[in-house]
CSV table of C-alpha atoms in Angstrom, one decimal:
chain,number,residue,atom,x,y,z
A,1,MET,CA,15.7,43.4,137.0
A,2,ASN,CA,17.0,39.8,137.3
A,3,GLU,CA,15.3,37.8,140.0
A,4,GLY,CA,14.7,41.0,141.9
A,5,ASN,CA,18.4,41.8,142.0
A,6,LEU,CA,19.9,45.1,140.8
A,7,ARG,CA,22.2,44.1,138.0
A,8,VAL,CA,25.4,46.1,138.1
A,9,GLY,CA,28.0,45.8,135.4
A,10,ILE,CA,31.6,47.0,135.9
A,11,VAL,CA,33.6,47.3,132.7
A,12,GLY,CA,37.2,46.9,133.8
A,13,GLY,CA,38.8,44.9,136.6
A,14,GLY,CA,41.6,47.4,137.4
A,15,ALA,CA,42.0,49.5,140.5
A,16,SER,CA,38.9,51.5,140.1
A,17,GLY,CA,36.7,48.6,139.1
A,18,LEU,CA,37.9,46.4,142.0
A,19,PHE,CA,37.5,49.4,144.4
A,20,ALA,CA,33.9,50.0,143.1
A,21,CYS,CA,33.0,46.4,143.6
A,22,CYS,CA,34.4,46.4,147.2
A,23,GLN,CA,32.6,49.5,148.1
A,24,LEU,CA,29.3,48.2,146.7
A,25,ILE,CA,29.8,45.0,148.8
A,26,ASN,CA,30.7,47.0,151.8
A,27,ASN,CA,27.7,49.3,151.6
A,28,ALA,CA,25.2,46.6,150.5
A,29,ALA,CA,25.0,45.5,154.2
A,30,HIS,CA,23.3,48.7,155.0
A,31,SER,CA,20.9,48.6,152.0
A,32,SER,CA,17.7,46.8,151.2
A,33,ASP,CA,18.8,46.4,147.6
A,34,LYS,CA,20.2,43.0,146.5
A,35,LEU,CA,23.1,43.2,144.1
A,36,ASP,CA,24.2,41.0,141.2
A,37,ILE,CA,27.6,42.3,140.1
A,38,THR,CA,29.6,41.4,137.1
A,39,ILE,CA,33.2,42.6,136.4
A,40,LEU,CA,34.2,42.3,132.8
A,41,GLU,CA,38.0,42.3,132.5
A,42,LYS,CA,39.7,42.0,129.1
A,43,MET,CA,43.0,40.7,130.4
A,44,SER,CA,43.8,37.2,131.8
A,45,GLU,CA,44.1,38.7,135.3
A,46,VAL,CA,42.5,41.6,137.2
A,47,GLY,CA,44.4,44.5,138.7
A,48,LYS,CA,47.4,44.1,136.4
A,49,LYS,CA,48.3,47.8,136.4
A,50,LEU,CA,47.6,48.0,140.1
A,51,THR,CA,50.4,45.4,140.8
A,52,LEU,CA,52.9,47.8,139.2
A,53,THR,CA,52.1,50.9,141.3
A,54,GLY,CA,54.6,52.2,143.7
A,55,HIS,CA,57.4,50.3,141.9
A,56,GLY,CA,55.5,47.1,142.9
A,57,ARG,CA,55.0,48.2,146.5
A,58,CYS,CA,51.6,50.0,146.0
A,59,ASN,CA,51.5,53.5,147.4
A,60,ILE,CA,47.8,53.2,148.4
A,61,THR,CA,47.1,56.7,149.6
A,62,ASN,CA,48.6,59.8,151.1
A,63,ARG,CA,47.7,60.7,154.7
A,64,LYS,CA,47.2,64.4,154.2
A,65,ASP,CA,44.0,66.2,155.2
A,66,ILE,CA,41.6,66.9,152.4
A,67,SER,CA,42.6,70.6,151.9
A,68,ALA,CA,46.3,69.6,151.4
A,69,PHE,CA,45.5,66.5,149.5
A,70,LYS,CA,43.4,68.4,146.9
A,71,LEU,CA,46.5,70.5,145.9
A,72,GLY,CA,47.9,67.3,144.4
A,73,MET,CA,45.0,66.7,142.1
A,74,ASN,CA,45.8,69.5,139.6
A,75,GLU,CA,42.7,70.8,137.7
A,76,ALA,CA,40.4,68.1,139.2
A,77,ALA,CA,40.8,69.3,142.8
A,78,ASN,CA,37.3,70.9,143.1
A,79,PHE,CA,35.6,68.1,141.1
A,80,LEU,CA,37.0,65.6,143.6
A,81,HIS,CA,36.2,67.5,146.8
A,82,PRO,CA,32.8,66.0,147.5
A,83,SER,CA,34.0,62.4,147.1
A,84,LEU,CA,37.2,63.1,149.1
A,85,LYS,CA,35.1,64.6,151.8
A,86,ASN,CA,32.9,61.5,152.0
A,87,PHE,CA,35.7,59.0,151.7
A,88,SER,CA,39.0,60.5,152.8
A,89,PRO,CA,42.5,59.0,153.0
A,90,GLU,CA,41.8,58.1,156.6
A,91,ASP,CA,38.7,56.2,155.4
A,92,THR,CA,40.9,54.3,152.9
A,93,ILE,CA,43.4,53.4,155.6
A,94,LYS,CA,40.6,52.2,157.9
A,95,PHE,CA,39.1,50.1,155.0
A,96,MET,CA,42.4,48.5,154.2
A,97,GLU,CA,43.4,47.7,157.8
A,98,GLU,CA,40.0,46.9,159.4
A,99,THR,CA,37.9,45.6,156.5
A,100,LEU,CA,40.6,43.9,154.4
A,101,GLY,CA,42.8,43.1,157.4
A,102,MET,CA,45.9,44.5,155.6
A,103,PRO,CA,48.2,46.6,157.9
A,104,LEU,CA,49.7,49.8,156.4
A,105,LYS,CA,52.7,51.9,157.2
A,106,GLU,CA,53.4,55.5,156.7
A,107,GLU,CA,56.6,56.7,154.9
A,108,ASP,CA,58.0,60.1,153.9
A,109,ASN,CA,55.7,62.8,152.7
A,110,ASN,CA,52.7,61.0,154.3
A,111,ARG,CA,52.7,58.1,151.8
A,112,MET,CA,50.9,55.0,152.9
A,113,PHE,CA,52.1,51.5,151.8
A,114,PRO,CA,51.1,48.0,152.9
A,115,VAL,CA,53.4,46.5,155.5
A,116,ALA,CA,53.9,43.6,153.1
A,117,ASP,CA,55.5,46.0,150.6
A,118,SER,CA,53.7,44.2,147.8
A,119,ALA,CA,51.2,45.6,145.3
A,120,VAL,CA,50.2,42.0,144.5
A,121,VAL,CA,49.2,41.5,148.1
A,122,VAL,CA,46.9,44.6,147.8
A,123,ARG,CA,45.3,43.2,144.6
A,124,ASP,CA,44.9,39.8,146.1
A,125,ASN,CA,43.3,41.1,149.2
A,126,LEU,CA,40.7,43.1,147.2
A,127,VAL,CA,39.9,40.0,145.1
A,128,LYS,CA,39.7,37.8,148.3
A,129,TYR,CA,37.2,40.3,149.8
A,130,ILE,CA,35.1,40.2,146.7
A,131,GLU,CA,35.1,36.4,146.4
A,132,ASN,CA,34.3,35.8,150.1
A,133,SER,CA,31.4,38.3,150.2
A,134,ASP,CA,27.7,37.4,150.5
A,135,VAL,CA,27.0,39.5,147.5
A,136,LYS,CA,26.7,37.7,144.1
A,137,VAL,CA,29.7,38.7,142.1
A,138,ARG,CA,31.2,37.3,138.9
A,139,ILE,CA,34.7,38.2,137.9
A,140,LEU,CA,34.9,37.3,134.2
A,141,LYS,CA,38.5,37.5,132.8
A,142,ASN,CA,39.4,37.5,129.1
A,143,SER,CA,36.1,39.3,128.5
A,144,ASN,CA,36.9,42.0,126.0
A,145,VAL,CA,34.1,44.5,125.7
A,146,VAL,CA,33.6,45.6,122.1
A,147,ASP,CA,30.4,47.5,122.2
A,148,ILE,CA,27.9,49.0,124.7
A,149,ARG,CA,24.3,49.9,123.8
A,150,LYS,CA,21.3,51.1,125.8
A,151,PRO,CA,18.0,50.4,124.1
A,152,MET,CA,16.4,49.9,127.5
A,153,ASP,CA,18.9,48.4,129.9
A,154,PHE,CA,22.7,48.4,129.2
A,155,GLU,CA,23.6,45.8,126.6
A,156,VAL,CA,27.3,45.0,126.8
A,157,HIS,CA,28.8,43.0,124.0
A,158,THR,CA,32.1,41.1,124.5
A,159,ASP,CA,33.8,39.1,121.8
A,160,ASN,CA,31.5,36.2,122.3
A,161,MET,CA,28.7,37.1,124.8
A,162,VAL,CA,26.1,39.8,125.5
A,163,TYR,CA,25.3,40.9,129.0
A,164,HIS,CA,22.4,43.0,130.3
A,165,PHE,CA,22.7,45.4,133.3
A,166,ASP,CA,20.5,47.9,135.0
A,167,ILE,CA,23.5,50.0,136.0
A,168,LEU,CA,26.9,50.3,134.3
A,169,ILE,CA,30.2,51.5,135.8
A,170,LEU,CA,32.8,52.5,133.2
A,171,ALA,CA,36.1,51.7,134.8
A,172,CYS,CA,38.3,50.5,132.0
A,173,GLY,CA,41.2,52.9,132.6
A,174,GLY,CA,43.0,55.4,130.5
A,175,ALA,CA,45.6,55.0,127.7
A,176,SER,CA,48.8,54.6,129.7
A,177,PHE,CA,50.6,51.3,130.1
A,178,PRO,CA,48.5,49.6,127.3
A,179,GLN,CA,50.2,46.3,128.0
A,180,THR,CA,48.1,46.1,131.2
A,181,GLY,CA,44.9,46.5,129.3
A,182,SER,CA,44.5,50.3,129.4
A,183,THR,CA,44.1,51.0,125.7
A,184,GLY,CA,41.6,53.9,125.7
A,185,ASP,CA,38.4,51.8,125.5
A,186,SER,CA,36.8,54.1,128.1
A,187,TYR,CA,37.1,57.1,125.8
A,188,ARG,CA,35.5,55.3,122.9
A,189,PHE,CA,32.5,54.0,124.9
A,190,ALA,CA,32.1,57.4,126.6
A,191,SER,CA,32.2,59.2,123.2
A,192,GLU,CA,29.6,56.9,121.8
A,193,PHE,CA,27.3,57.9,124.6
A,194,GLY,CA,27.8,61.6,123.7
A,195,HIS,CA,30.6,62.5,126.1
A,196,LYS,CA,33.4,64.9,125.2
A,197,VAL,CA,36.8,63.4,125.8
A,198,GLU,CA,39.7,65.8,126.5
A,199,PRO,CA,42.9,65.0,124.5
A,200,THR,CA,45.1,62.5,126.3
A,201,ARG,CA,48.8,62.6,127.0
A,202,ALA,CA,51.4,61.1,129.4
A,203,ALA,CA,51.4,62.0,133.1
A,204,LEU,CA,53.7,60.7,135.9
A,205,SER,CA,56.4,59.8,133.4
A,206,GLY,CA,60.2,60.2,133.1
A,207,ILE,CA,61.5,62.7,130.5
A,208,LYS,CA,64.1,61.8,127.9
A,209,VAL,CA,66.8,64.4,127.3
A,210,ALA,CA,68.5,65.1,124.0
A,211,GLU,CA,71.5,63.1,122.9
A,212,LYS,CA,73.9,66.0,123.6
A,213,ASP,CA,72.9,65.9,127.3
A,214,ARG,CA,72.5,62.2,127.8
A,215,GLU,CA,76.1,61.7,128.6
A,216,PHE,CA,75.5,63.9,131.6
A,217,THR,CA,72.5,62.0,132.9
A,218,SER,CA,73.8,58.6,132.2
A,219,ALA,CA,77.0,59.3,134.1
A,220,LEU,CA,74.8,60.0,137.1
A,221,SER,CA,72.3,57.2,136.5
A,222,GLY,CA,70.8,56.1,139.8
A,223,VAL,CA,71.7,59.3,141.7
A,224,SER,CA,68.8,61.1,143.4
A,225,VAL,CA,68.9,64.8,144.5
A,226,ASN,CA,66.5,67.4,145.7
A,227,ALA,CA,66.2,70.3,143.2
A,228,ASN,CA,63.8,72.7,141.6
A,229,ALA,CA,62.9,71.6,138.1
A,230,SER,CA,61.4,74.1,135.5
A,231,LEU,CA,59.9,73.3,132.1
A,232,TYR,CA,60.7,75.8,129.3
A,233,TYR,CA,59.6,75.9,125.8
A,234,SER,CA,59.1,78.6,123.2
A,235,ASN,CA,61.6,80.7,125.3
A,236,SER,CA,59.3,80.9,128.3
A,237,LYS,CA,58.8,79.1,131.6
A,238,ALA,CA,55.7,76.9,131.5
A,239,SER,CA,55.8,75.2,134.9
A,240,SER,CA,58.1,74.6,137.9
A,241,VAL,CA,58.2,72.1,140.8
A,242,GLU,CA,60.6,71.3,143.6
A,243,GLY,CA,61.3,67.7,144.8
A,244,ASP,CA,63.4,64.6,144.4
A,245,ILE,CA,65.0,64.1,140.9
A,246,LEU,CA,66.5,60.9,139.7
A,247,PHE,CA,69.0,60.7,136.9
A,248,THR,CA,68.7,57.9,134.4
A,249,GLU,CA,70.5,56.5,131.4
A,250,THR,CA,68.2,58.4,129.1
A,251,GLY,CA,67.3,61.5,131.1
A,252,LEU,CA,65.4,62.4,134.2
A,253,SER,CA,62.8,60.8,136.5
A,254,GLY,CA,61.8,60.9,140.2
A,255,PRO,CA,58.8,62.5,141.8
A,256,ALA,CA,59.5,66.1,140.7
A,257,ILE,CA,60.0,65.2,137.1
A,258,MET,CA,57.0,62.8,137.0
A,259,THR,CA,54.9,65.7,138.3
A,260,LEU,CA,56.3,68.0,135.7
A,261,SER,CA,55.8,65.5,132.9
A,262,ARG,CA,52.1,66.2,132.5
A,263,GLU,CA,52.9,69.7,131.4
A,264,VAL,CA,55.1,68.7,128.5
A,265,PRO,CA,53.2,69.3,125.2
A,266,THR,CA,53.1,66.4,122.7
A,267,ASP,CA,54.8,68.6,120.1
A,268,ILE,CA,57.7,69.6,122.4
A,269,ASP,CA,60.2,68.6,119.8
A,270,GLU,CA,59.0,71.5,117.7
A,271,LEU,CA,59.0,74.0,120.5
A,272,ASP,CA,62.7,73.9,121.6
A,273,GLY,CA,61.9,72.6,125.0
A,274,TRP,CA,64.3,72.1,127.9
A,275,ILE,CA,64.4,71.3,131.7
A,276,GLU,CA,66.2,73.7,133.9
A,277,LEU,CA,67.5,72.3,137.3
A,278,ASP,CA,68.3,74.4,140.3
A,279,PHE,CA,70.2,72.3,142.8
A,280,VAL,CA,70.3,75.0,145.5
A,281,PRO,CA,66.8,76.5,145.3
A,282,SER,CA,67.0,77.9,148.8
A,283,TYR,CA,69.7,80.4,147.6
A,284,SER,CA,69.3,83.2,145.1
A,285,ASP,CA,72.0,83.4,142.5
A,286,GLU,CA,73.7,86.2,144.4
A,287,ASP,CA,73.5,84.5,147.8
A,288,PHE,CA,74.9,81.2,146.4
A,289,ASP,CA,77.7,83.1,144.7
A,290,LYS,CA,78.6,84.7,148.1
A,291,GLU,CA,78.4,81.4,149.9
A,292,LEU,CA,80.7,79.9,147.4
A,293,GLN,CA,83.1,82.8,147.7
A,294,ASN,CA,83.2,82.3,151.5
A,295,LEU,CA,84.1,78.6,151.0
A,296,ILE,CA,86.8,79.5,148.5
A,297,ASN,CA,88.3,82.0,150.9
A,298,SER,CA,88.2,79.6,153.8
A,299,LYS,CA,89.5,76.6,151.8
A,300,PRO,CA,91.8,77.9,149.1
A,301,ASP,CA,93.6,74.6,148.7
A,302,THR,CA,90.4,72.6,148.0
A,303,LYS,CA,89.3,71.7,144.5
A,304,ILE,CA,86.0,73.3,143.4
A,305,VAL,CA,84.6,69.9,142.9
A,306,ASN,CA,84.9,69.2,146.6
A,307,LEU,CA,83.5,72.5,147.5
A,308,GLY,CA,80.5,71.8,145.4
A,309,ALA,CA,80.0,68.6,147.4
A,310,ASN,CA,78.9,70.7,150.3
A,311,PHE,CA,75.6,71.3,148.4
A,312,VAL,CA,75.1,68.3,146.2
A,313,PRO,CA,76.4,64.7,145.9
A,314,GLN,CA,80.1,64.4,145.0
A,315,SER,CA,79.3,62.7,141.7
A,316,LEU,CA,76.9,65.5,140.7
A,317,SER,CA,79.4,68.2,141.7
A,318,ARG,CA,82.0,66.4,139.5
A,319,GLU,CA,79.7,66.4,136.4
A,320,LEU,CA,78.6,70.0,137.0
A,321,ALA,CA,82.3,71.1,137.3
A,322,LYS,CA,83.0,69.2,134.0
A,323,ARG,CA,80.3,71.2,132.3
A,324,ALA,CA,81.6,74.5,133.8
A,325,GLU,CA,85.2,73.4,132.7
A,326,VAL,CA,86.6,73.8,136.2
A,327,THR,CA,87.1,70.1,137.1
A,328,ASP,CA,90.8,70.3,138.1
A,329,LEU,CA,90.9,73.8,139.5
A,330,PHE,CA,91.6,74.6,143.1
A,331,ALA,CA,89.7,77.3,144.9
A,332,GLN,CA,92.6,79.7,145.0
A,333,ASN,CA,93.0,79.4,141.2
A,334,LEU,CA,89.4,80.0,140.4
A,335,SER,CA,88.8,83.2,138.4
A,336,LYS,CA,85.5,85.1,138.6
A,337,THR,CA,84.5,83.8,135.2
A,338,HIS,CA,85.1,80.2,136.3
A,339,ARG,CA,83.2,80.8,139.5
A,340,LYS,CA,80.2,82.3,137.7
A,341,ALA,CA,80.3,79.3,135.3
A,342,PHE,CA,80.0,76.9,138.2
A,343,VAL,CA,77.3,78.9,139.8
A,344,LYS,CA,75.3,78.9,136.6
A,345,GLU,CA,75.5,75.1,136.3
A,346,MET,CA,74.4,74.7,140.0
A,347,LYS,CA,71.5,77.1,139.6
A,348,HIS,CA,70.6,76.9,136.0
A,349,LEU,CA,71.5,73.5,134.5
A,350,GLU,CA,69.8,73.2,131.1
A,351,LEU,CA,69.0,69.8,129.6
A,352,ALA,CA,67.3,69.8,126.3
A,353,ILE,CA,64.2,67.6,125.9
A,354,ASP,CA,64.4,64.9,123.3
A,355,GLU,CA,60.7,64.1,122.9
A,356,ALA,CA,57.4,64.2,124.7
A,357,PRO,CA,56.9,61.5,127.3
A,358,SER,CA,55.4,58.4,125.9
A,359,ILE,CA,51.9,57.5,127.1
A,360,LYS,CA,52.8,53.9,126.6
A,361,THR,CA,55.2,54.0,129.6
A,362,ALA,CA,53.5,56.7,131.6
A,363,TYR,CA,51.9,55.6,134.9
A,364,VAL,CA,48.9,57.9,134.5
A,365,THR,CA,46.9,59.4,131.6
A,366,ARG,CA,46.2,63.1,131.5
A,367,GLY,CA,42.9,63.9,129.7
A,368,GLY,CA,39.7,61.8,129.5
A,369,VAL,CA,36.0,62.3,129.9
A,370,ASN,CA,35.2,66.0,130.4
A,371,LEU,CA,34.4,66.6,134.1
A,372,LYS,CA,31.6,69.0,133.5
A,373,GLU,CA,29.6,66.1,132.0
A,374,VAL,CA,29.8,64.0,135.2
A,375,ASP,CA,28.1,64.6,138.5
A,376,ARG,CA,30.9,65.2,141.0
A,377,LYS,CA,28.8,64.0,143.9
A,378,THR,CA,27.8,60.6,142.4
A,379,MET,CA,30.1,60.1,139.4
A,380,GLU,CA,27.0,59.5,137.3
A,381,SER,CA,27.0,60.7,133.7
A,382,LYS,CA,24.9,63.8,133.0
A,383,LYS,CA,24.2,62.4,129.6
A,384,VAL,CA,23.2,58.8,130.3
A,385,LYS,CA,21.1,57.8,133.3
A,386,ASP,CA,22.6,55.0,135.4
A,387,LEU,CA,26.0,55.2,133.7
A,388,TYR,CA,28.8,55.9,136.1
A,389,ILE,CA,32.4,56.9,135.1
A,390,ILE,CA,35.4,56.5,137.4
A,391,GLY,CA,39.2,56.2,137.5
A,392,GLU,CA,41.5,57.1,134.6
A,393,ALA,CA,38.5,57.2,132.2
A,394,LEU,CA,37.9,60.7,133.7
A,395,ASP,CA,40.1,63.7,133.1
A,396,VAL,CA,41.6,63.3,136.5
A,397,ASP,CA,45.3,62.9,137.3
A,398,GLY,CA,47.2,63.6,140.5
A,399,ILE,CA,50.8,63.9,141.5
A,400,SER,CA,53.0,61.0,142.6
A,401,GLY,CA,52.5,59.8,146.1
A,402,GLY,CA,49.2,57.9,146.5
A,403,TYR,CA,47.0,60.5,145.0
A,404,ASN,CA,45.6,58.7,142.0
A,405,LEU,CA,44.6,55.5,143.9
A,406,GLN,CA,42.9,57.6,146.6
A,407,ALA,CA,40.9,59.4,143.8
A,408,CYS,CA,39.8,56.0,142.6
A,409,MET,CA,38.7,54.9,146.1
A,410,SER,CA,36.8,58.1,146.7
A,411,GLU,CA,35.1,57.9,143.4
A,412,ALA,CA,34.2,54.3,143.9
A,413,TYR,CA,32.6,55.1,147.3
A,414,ALA,CA,30.6,57.9,145.7
A,415,VAL,CA,29.2,55.5,143.1
A,416,SER,CA,28.3,52.9,145.7
A,417,LYS,CA,26.4,55.4,147.8
A,418,ALA,CA,24.6,56.7,144.7
A,419,ILE,CA,23.6,53.2,143.6
A,420,LEU,CA,22.6,52.0,147.1
A,421,GLY,CA,21.1,55.2,148.4
């Protein structure tokens, strides 16, 4: 111990590291322990990746009840249940508004954003809370941790200094967006302490389509539509999700595609993979065909492109009609073959996948420290006493919509309670 204080080291000044520090400060007021906290951040600023979340607006959490929220955490749902129960989305909202003095607003699908619409404001409020606290905290930027040892206490080596801690929180992120400092350091440190690290790949990413289909997506760049998206490879369906899809110059993005991206194998280019889009998922093929026939009978002098606009944006109907080769045909001139071709494009548009999403541009990393080796109630390593692992270092990734930041907040709270009792 240093001067009777509990020395806590936090490796990583990103979202999970800052949240952990805030929760330690917040709970220290109810504890007899005196803390001496050091955050070691390799970059020249803290929370760099945090400032990019929510397209720069920061989708802090999602105001769903825990049972519904868990469904968005994929395979980590049960692992996160105890921490979500002890620090729920409502607790996050209360902390942000009452403790940090930062008002939030609720948008579609229960997503919570700061009224300021700025992720930088969120980061700055967290830092301000830390700097203005009565707890001794040092935020050391440009401190690249190169080695961690534990002969007795934790011995953390940076490029030019050695620090000693009684407790260590590993919060240095995953491997996505490496330009923000997430370069997989967590996995190396955890492995050296004997942890198994599950293979990593991109999650919450756009998907590039093959060159032959890029003309279609680029013509619709910026157009968003609700649809069902299914991932196929090796001639079988691997996964499916319904939601908003955004067309881009190089392929597909939007919440549904970003959710689906975690299922794309890294060797997808060898597996003949494609995305199938259904733009009218509420209809079966037969029902949609009947609905289209009713429109054709009632509006025989209308072009099929315009009839399609009853179901999807006009621009999308035009491109689908082009693929079905019915662009200039009026309803009364539409043969059964033409009609079936248009129905197929509306219900089963196939876009070949060019390559697996890049982890360098993904918002989240899938994979990380095996969850069976971490106590789900405290986030403490089951292999090394007083070592806590949180954030993207863990094999935890949620869907788009505030899920991943909430997971960080709940994990951080669990750590603070474990440390302070």
